[in-house]
Amino acid sequence: MTRTAAAQQKALTVGFQTRIGRGLIPTTTARLQEVLPDWRLHFRQVSWEDPTAGPAGGETDVSIAWLPVPDSGLSWKVVSEEERWVALPVGHRLARLDVVPFADLAGEPFIALPLSAGPLRDFWPATAERTRPARIAAEAETAEETFEAVASGLGVVLVAAGNASIYEREDVAFRPVTGPSPSRLAVVWRTADERKAVRVFVEACVRCLCDGAPT
C-alpha cells in the first residue's frame, strides 16, 4: 500500500448541510488528535437533497445533520435541541416584533427543501403543526441558497436558534417563534461502521454539547 493510500484510509469525512459552529469542529478535531493522532477530519458540505448529509450514500463517513433522517442502516445521537426561529426579509412587517407567534406565519410564503429531503422537507415549515399546508414559494438545496431567497423577498423560513447567529447578515432578520417543536441536531453514522475513529468522533460531539462543554 502506498503512503498516500494509507493516509486516505486514516481520514474521516464529516458531512454537514448548515454551518456546524457550536464549538464542534475544534472539540472533535482535538479529541481525534488526542486519541488517534494519525487520523484527520475532512469536511464536506452536502446539499439538502441528501437529508443524511452523506452517510446514507457513502459520500461521508459521519455527519452533523438535522433530524429526522431515514432509519435504514443509520444510527444517530442528538447533540443539541434548539428552538426554531424564523428568518425574514429585513423589511418584513413581522420583523418589527421581538417574538413572532407561529400563527402569524400561516399565510406567509416559505422557502422549502427539495422533495428528496423527505420528512425533513415537512419538518422545517412545521407541517405537522399547521391547520393547512405551507405555501411554498421556492426551493433551495443549500442554506446559502435559502438565505439568499429570504433576503430577496421570496419567502421566509424556520431555522434552528443556533443558526440565527451563525448566519447573521444585514439583509435578513431572525426572530424567535412561539409554537413549533424544537429542532434536533444529531451526529449520524452508518450502523455497520464500527471503526474506532467513528466512535471517537461521535463521543466527542456528544461530550461537546450534551455535557455542557463551552461552545
Coordinates of N, CA, C and O in Angstrom, one line a residue, residues 67-195:
L67 N -32.4 16.3 12.4 CA -33.4 15.2 12.3 C -34.7 15.8 11.8 O -35.0 17.0 12.0
P68 N -35.5 14.9 11.2 CA -35.4 13.5 11.0 C -34.5 13.1 9.8 O -34.4 13.8 8.8
V69 N -33.8 11.9 10.0 CA -33.1 11.3 8.9 C -33.7 9.9 8.7 O -34.3 9.4 9.6
P70 N -33.5 9.3 7.5 CA -34.0 8.0 7.3 C -33.5 7.0 8.3 O -32.3 7.1 8.7
D71 N -34.3 6.0 8.6 CA -33.9 5.0 9.6 C -32.9 3.9 9.1 O -32.2 3.3 9.8
S72 N -33.0 3.6 7.8 CA -32.4 2.5 7.2 C -30.9 2.5 7.3 O -30.2 3.4 6.7
G73 N -30.3 1.6 8.1 CA -28.8 1.4 8.1 C -28.1 2.5 8.9 O -26.9 2.5 8.8
L74 N -28.8 3.4 9.5 CA -28.1 4.6 10.2 C -28.4 4.6 11.7 O -29.4 4.1 12.2
S75 N -27.4 5.1 12.4 CA -27.6 5.4 13.8 C -27.3 6.9 14.1 O -26.6 7.5 13.3
W76 N -27.8 7.4 15.1 CA -27.5 8.8 15.4 C -27.7 9.1 16.9 O -28.4 8.3 17.6
K77 N -27.1 10.1 17.4 CA -27.3 10.6 18.7 C -27.5 12.1 18.7 O -26.8 12.9 18.0
V78 N -28.5 12.6 19.4 CA -28.8 14.0 19.4 C -27.8 14.7 20.3 O -27.4 14.3 21.4
V79 N -27.2 15.8 19.7 CA -26.2 16.6 20.4 C -26.7 18.0 20.8 O -26.1 18.6 21.7
S80 N -27.8 18.4 20.2 CA -28.3 19.7 20.6 C -29.8 19.8 20.2 O -30.2 19.3 19.2
E81 N -30.6 20.4 21.1 CA -32.0 20.6 20.9 C -32.2 22.2 20.9 O -31.9 22.8 21.9
E82 N -32.7 22.7 19.8 CA -32.8 24.2 19.7 C -34.2 24.6 19.3 O -34.8 24.0 18.4
E83 N -34.7 25.7 19.9 CA -36.0 26.3 19.5 C -35.8 26.7 18.0 O -34.8 27.0 17.5
R84 N -37.0 26.8 17.3 CA -37.0 27.2 16.0 C -37.3 28.7 15.9 O -38.2 29.2 16.6
W85 N -36.5 29.4 15.1 CA -36.7 30.9 14.9 C -37.2 31.0 13.4 O -37.3 30.0 12.7
V86 N -37.5 32.2 13.0 CA -37.9 32.5 11.7 C -36.9 33.5 11.1 O -36.4 34.4 11.7
A87 N -36.5 33.3 9.8 CA -35.7 34.2 9.1 C -36.6 34.9 8.1 O -37.3 34.3 7.3
L88 N -36.6 36.3 8.2 CA -37.5 37.1 7.4 C -36.6 38.1 6.6 O -35.5 38.5 7.0
P89 N -37.2 38.6 5.5 CA -36.5 39.8 4.8 C -36.5 40.9 5.8 O -37.4 41.1 6.6
V90 N -35.4 41.7 5.8 CA -35.2 42.7 6.9 C -36.3 43.7 7.0 O -36.6 44.2 8.0
G91 N -37.0 44.0 5.9 CA -38.1 44.9 5.9 C -39.5 44.3 6.1 O -40.5 45.0 6.0
H92 N -39.5 43.1 6.4 CA -40.8 42.4 6.6 C -41.6 42.9 7.8 O -41.0 43.3 8.8
R93 N -42.9 43.0 7.7 CA -43.8 43.6 8.7 C -43.6 42.8 10.1 O -43.6 43.4 11.2
L94 N -43.3 41.5 10.0 CA -43.1 40.7 11.3 C -41.8 40.9 11.9 O -41.6 40.6 13.1
A95 N -40.8 41.5 11.2 CA -39.5 41.8 11.7 C -39.5 42.8 12.8 O -38.6 43.0 13.6
R96 N -40.7 43.6 12.9 CA -40.8 44.6 13.9 C -41.1 44.0 15.3 O -41.0 44.6 16.3
L97 N -41.5 42.7 15.3 CA -41.8 42.0 16.5 C -40.6 41.4 17.2 O -39.6 41.0 16.5
D98 N -40.6 41.4 18.5 CA -39.5 40.7 19.2 C -39.6 39.2 19.2 O -38.6 38.5 19.1
V99 N -40.8 38.7 19.2 CA -41.1 37.3 19.1 C -42.3 37.2 18.2 O -43.3 37.9 18.3
V100 N -42.2 36.2 17.3 CA -43.3 36.0 16.2 C -44.1 34.8 16.6 O -43.6 33.7 16.7
P101 N -45.5 35.0 16.8 CA -46.3 33.8 17.0 C -46.4 33.0 15.7 O -46.5 33.6 14.6
F102 N -46.3 31.7 15.9 CA -46.3 30.8 14.7 C -47.6 31.1 13.8 O -47.6 31.0 12.6
A103 N -48.7 31.3 14.5 CA -50.0 31.6 13.7 C -49.8 32.7 12.8 O -50.5 32.8 11.7
D104 N -49.0 33.7 13.1 CA -48.8 34.9 12.2 C -48.0 34.5 10.9 O -48.0 35.3 10.0
L105 N -47.5 33.3 10.9 CA -46.7 32.9 9.7 C -47.6 32.0 8.8 O -47.1 31.6 7.7
A106 N -48.8 31.7 9.2 CA -49.6 30.8 8.5 C -49.8 31.1 7.0 O -49.8 30.2 6.1
G107 N -49.9 32.3 6.6 CA -50.2 32.7 5.2 C -48.9 33.1 4.5 O -49.0 33.5 3.3
E108 N -47.8 33.1 5.2 CA -46.5 33.5 4.5 C -46.0 32.5 3.5 O -46.1 31.3 3.7
P109 N -45.4 33.0 2.4 CA -44.7 32.1 1.5 C -43.4 31.5 2.2 O -42.7 32.3 2.9
F110 N -43.1 30.3 2.0 CA -42.0 29.6 2.6 C -41.0 29.2 1.6 O -41.4 28.8 0.5
I111 N -39.7 29.2 1.9 CA -38.7 28.6 1.1 C -38.5 27.1 1.7 O -38.3 26.9 2.9
A112 N -38.6 26.2 0.8 CA -38.6 24.8 1.2 C -37.4 24.0 0.7 O -36.7 24.4 -0.2
L113 N -37.1 22.9 1.4 CA -36.1 22.0 0.9 C -36.6 21.2 -0.3 O -37.8 21.1 -0.5
P114 N -35.7 20.6 -1.1 CA -36.2 19.8 -2.2 C -37.0 18.6 -1.7 O -36.9 18.1 -0.6
L115 N -37.8 18.0 -2.6 CA -38.7 16.9 -2.3 C -37.8 15.7 -1.8 O -38.3 14.9 -1.0
S116 N -36.6 15.6 -2.4 CA -35.8 14.4 -2.0 C -35.4 14.5 -0.5 O -34.9 13.5 0.0
A117 N -35.5 15.6 0.1 CA -35.2 15.7 1.6 C -36.2 14.9 2.4 O -35.9 14.7 3.6
G118 N -37.3 14.4 1.8 CA -38.2 13.6 2.5 C -38.9 14.3 3.7 O -39.3 15.4 3.7
P119 N -38.9 13.6 4.9 CA -39.6 14.2 6.1 C -39.0 15.5 6.6 O -39.6 16.3 7.2
L120 N -37.7 15.7 6.2 CA -37.0 16.9 6.6 C -37.7 18.1 6.0 O -37.7 19.2 6.5
R121 N -38.1 17.9 4.7 CA -38.8 19.0 4.0 C -40.1 19.4 4.7 O -40.4 20.6 4.8
D122 N -40.8 18.5 5.3 CA -42.0 18.8 6.1 C -41.7 19.4 7.5 O -42.5 20.1 8.0
F123 N -40.6 19.0 8.0 CA -40.2 19.4 9.4 C -40.0 20.9 9.5 O -40.6 21.6 10.4
W124 N -39.2 21.5 8.6 CA -38.8 22.9 8.8 C -40.0 23.9 8.6 O -40.0 24.8 9.4
P125 N -41.0 23.7 7.8 CA -42.1 24.6 7.8 C -43.1 24.2 8.9 O -44.2 24.8 9.0
A126 N -42.8 23.2 9.7 CA -43.7 22.7 10.8 C -45.0 22.3 10.3 O -46.1 22.6 10.8
T127 N -45.0 21.4 9.2 CA -46.2 21.0 8.6 C -47.1 20.2 9.5 O -48.3 20.4 9.5
A128 N -46.6 19.4 10.4 CA -47.4 18.7 11.4 C -48.1 19.6 12.4 O -49.1 19.1 13.0
E129 N -47.7 20.8 12.5 CA -48.3 21.7 13.5 C -49.1 22.8 12.8 O -49.5 23.8 13.5
R130 N -49.5 22.6 11.6 CA -50.3 23.5 10.8 C -51.7 23.0 10.6 O -52.0 21.8 10.6
T131 N -52.6 24.0 10.5 CA -54.0 23.6 10.1 C -54.2 23.5 8.6 O -55.1 22.9 8.1
R132 N -53.3 24.1 7.9 CA -53.2 24.0 6.4 C -51.8 24.0 5.9 O -50.9 24.6 6.6
P133 N -51.5 23.4 4.8 CA -50.1 23.3 4.3 C -49.5 24.6 4.1 O -50.1 25.6 3.8
A134 N -48.1 24.7 4.3 CA -47.4 25.9 4.0 C -47.5 26.2 2.5 O -47.5 25.3 1.6
R135 N -47.5 27.5 2.2 CA -47.4 28.0 0.8 C -46.0 28.0 0.4 O -45.2 28.9 0.9
I136 N -45.6 27.1 -0.5 CA -44.2 27.0 -0.9 C -43.9 28.0 -2.1 O -44.5 27.9 -3.2
A137 N -43.0 28.9 -1.9 CA -42.7 29.9 -2.9 C -41.5 29.5 -3.8 O -41.4 29.9 -4.9
A138 N -40.6 28.8 -3.2 CA -39.3 28.4 -3.9 C -38.7 27.3 -3.1 O -39.0 27.0 -1.9
E139 N -37.8 26.6 -3.8 CA -37.0 25.5 -3.1 C -35.5 25.9 -3.1 O -35.1 26.7 -4.0
A140 N -34.8 25.4 -2.2 CA -33.3 25.7 -2.1 C -32.6 24.4 -1.7 O -33.1 23.6 -0.9
E141 N -31.5 24.2 -2.3 CA -30.7 23.0 -2.0 C -29.6 23.2 -0.9 O -29.1 22.2 -0.4
T142 N -29.3 24.4 -0.6 CA -28.3 24.7 0.4 C -28.8 25.8 1.3 O -29.7 26.6 1.0
A143 N -28.2 25.9 2.5 CA -28.5 27.0 3.4 C -28.2 28.4 2.8 O -29.0 29.3 2.9
E144 N -27.1 28.5 2.0 CA -26.8 29.7 1.4 C -27.9 30.1 0.4 O -28.3 31.3 0.3
E145 N -28.4 29.2 -0.4 CA -29.5 29.5 -1.3 C -30.7 29.9 -0.6 O -31.4 30.8 -1.0
T146 N -31.0 29.3 0.5 CA -32.2 29.6 1.3 C -32.1 31.1 1.8 O -33.1 31.8 1.6
F147 N -31.0 31.5 2.3 CA -31.0 32.9 2.9 C -30.9 33.9 1.8 O -31.4 35.0 2.0
E148 N -30.4 33.6 0.6 CA -30.4 34.5 -0.5 C -31.9 34.7 -0.9 O -32.3 35.8 -1.3
A149 N -32.6 33.6 -0.9 CA -34.1 33.6 -1.3 C -34.8 34.5 -0.3 O -35.7 35.3 -0.7
V150 N -34.5 34.3 1.0 CA -35.2 35.1 2.0 C -34.9 36.6 1.8 O -35.7 37.5 1.8
A151 N -33.6 36.9 1.7 CA -33.1 38.3 1.5 C -33.8 38.9 0.3 O -34.1 40.2 0.4
S152 N -34.0 38.2 -0.7 CA -34.6 38.8 -1.9 C -36.1 39.0 -1.8 O -36.7 39.5 -2.7
G153 N -36.7 38.5 -0.7 CA -38.1 38.7 -0.5 C -39.0 37.6 -1.0 O -40.2 37.7 -1.0
L154 N -38.4 36.4 -1.4 CA -39.2 35.4 -2.0 C -40.1 34.7 -0.9 O -41.2 34.1 -1.2
G155 N -39.6 34.6 0.3 CA -40.3 34.0 1.4 C -39.6 34.0 2.7 O -38.6 34.7 2.8
V156 N -40.1 33.2 3.6 CA -39.5 33.1 4.9 C -39.1 31.7 5.2 O -39.5 30.8 4.4
V157 N -38.4 31.4 6.3 CA -38.0 30.0 6.6 C -37.8 29.9 8.1 O -37.3 30.9 8.7
L158 N -38.1 28.8 8.6 CA -37.8 28.5 10.0 C -36.4 27.9 10.1 O -36.0 27.2 9.2
V159 N -35.7 28.3 11.1 CA -34.3 27.9 11.3 C -34.1 27.5 12.8 O -34.8 27.9 13.7
A160 N -33.0 26.8 13.0 CA -32.6 26.5 14.4 C -32.1 27.8 15.1 O -31.4 28.6 14.4
A161 N -32.3 27.9 16.4 CA -31.9 29.1 17.1 C -30.4 29.3 16.9 O -29.9 30.5 16.8
G162 N -29.6 28.3 17.0 CA -28.2 28.4 16.9 C -27.7 28.9 15.6 O -26.7 29.6 15.5
N163 N -28.5 28.6 14.5 CA -28.1 29.1 13.2 C -28.4 30.6 13.0 O -27.9 31.2 12.0
A164 N -29.3 31.1 13.8 CA -29.6 32.5 13.7 C -28.4 33.4 13.8 O -28.2 34.4 13.1
S165 N -27.5 33.1 14.8 CA -26.3 33.8 14.9 C -25.2 33.4 13.9 O -24.4 34.3 13.5
I166 N -25.2 32.2 13.6 CA -24.1 31.7 12.6 C -24.3 32.3 11.3 O -23.4 32.7 10.6
Y167 N -25.6 32.5 10.9 CA -25.9 33.0 9.5 C -26.3 34.5 9.6 O -26.9 35.0 8.6
E168 N -26.0 35.2 10.6 CA -26.4 36.6 10.8 C -25.9 37.4 9.5 O -24.8 37.3 9.1
R169 N -26.8 38.2 9.0 CA -26.5 39.1 7.9 C -27.4 40.3 7.9 O -28.5 40.3 8.4
E170 N -27.0 41.4 7.2 CA -27.7 42.7 7.3 C -29.1 42.6 6.6 O -30.0 43.4 7.0
D171 N -29.2 41.8 5.6 CA -30.5 41.8 4.8 C -31.5 40.7 5.3 O -32.5 40.5 4.6
V172 N -31.2 40.0 6.4 CA -32.1 39.0 6.9 C -32.3 39.3 8.4 O -31.4 39.5 9.1
A173 N -33.6 39.3 8.8 CA -33.9 39.4 10.3 C -34.3 38.1 10.9 O -35.0 37.3 10.3
F174 N -33.7 37.7 12.0 CA -34.0 36.5 12.7 C -34.8 36.8 14.0 O -34.4 37.6 14.8
R175 N -35.9 36.1 14.2 CA -36.7 36.3 15.3 C -37.2 35.0 15.9 O -37.5 34.0 15.2
P176 N -37.3 34.9 17.3 CA -37.8 33.7 17.9 C -39.3 33.5 17.5 O -40.0 34.4 17.2
V177 N -39.7 32.2 17.5 CA -41.1 31.9 17.1 C -41.7 31.1 18.2 O -41.1 30.1 18.7
T178 N -42.9 31.4 18.6 CA -43.6 30.6 19.6 C -44.5 29.6 18.9 O -45.2 30.0 18.0
G179 N -44.4 28.4 19.4 CA -45.4 27.4 18.8 C -44.7 26.1 18.4 O -45.0 25.0 18.9
P180 N -43.8 26.1 17.4 CA -43.3 24.9 16.8 C -42.4 24.1 17.8 O -41.8 24.7 18.7
S181 N -42.4 22.8 17.7 CA -41.5 22.0 18.5 C -40.0 22.3 18.2 O -39.7 22.8 17.1
P182 N -39.1 22.0 19.1 CA -37.7 22.3 18.8 C -37.1 21.5 17.7 O -37.6 20.4 17.3
S183 N -36.0 22.0 17.2 CA -35.2 21.2 16.2 C -34.2 20.4 16.9 O -33.8 20.8 18.0
R184 N -33.7 19.3 16.3 CA -32.7 18.5 16.9 C -31.5 18.2 16.0 O -31.7 17.8 14.9
L185 N -30.3 18.6 16.5 CA -29.1 18.4 15.7 C -28.5 17.1 16.2 O -28.4 16.9 17.4
A186 N -28.0 16.3 15.3 CA -27.5 14.9 15.6 C -26.2 14.6 14.9 O -25.9 15.2 13.8
V187 N -25.4 13.8 15.5 CA -24.3 13.2 14.8 C -24.8 11.8 14.3 O -25.4 11.1 15.0
V188 N -24.6 11.6 13.0 CA -25.1 10.5 12.3 C -24.0 9.6 11.7 O -23.0 10.2 11.1
W189 N -24.2 8.3 11.7 CA -23.2 7.4 11.1 C -23.9 6.1 10.7 O -25.0 5.9 11.0
R190 N -23.2 5.4 9.8 CA -23.7 4.1 9.4 C -23.5 3.1 10.5 O -22.5 2.9 11.1
T191 N -24.6 2.4 10.9 CA -24.7 1.5 12.0 C -23.6 0.4 11.9 O -22.9 0.0 12.8
A192 N -23.3 -0.1 10.6 CA -22.4 -1.1 10.4 C -20.9 -0.7 10.5 O -20.0 -1.5 10.5
D193 N -20.7 0.6 10.5 CA -19.3 1.2 10.6 C -18.8 1.2 12.0 O -19.2 2.1 12.8
E194 N -18.0 0.2 12.4 CA -17.6 0.1 13.8 C -16.2 0.6 14.1 O -15.5 0.2 15.1
R195 N -15.6 1.4 13.1 CA -14.3 1.9 13.3 C -14.1 2.7 14.6 O -15.1 3.5 14.9

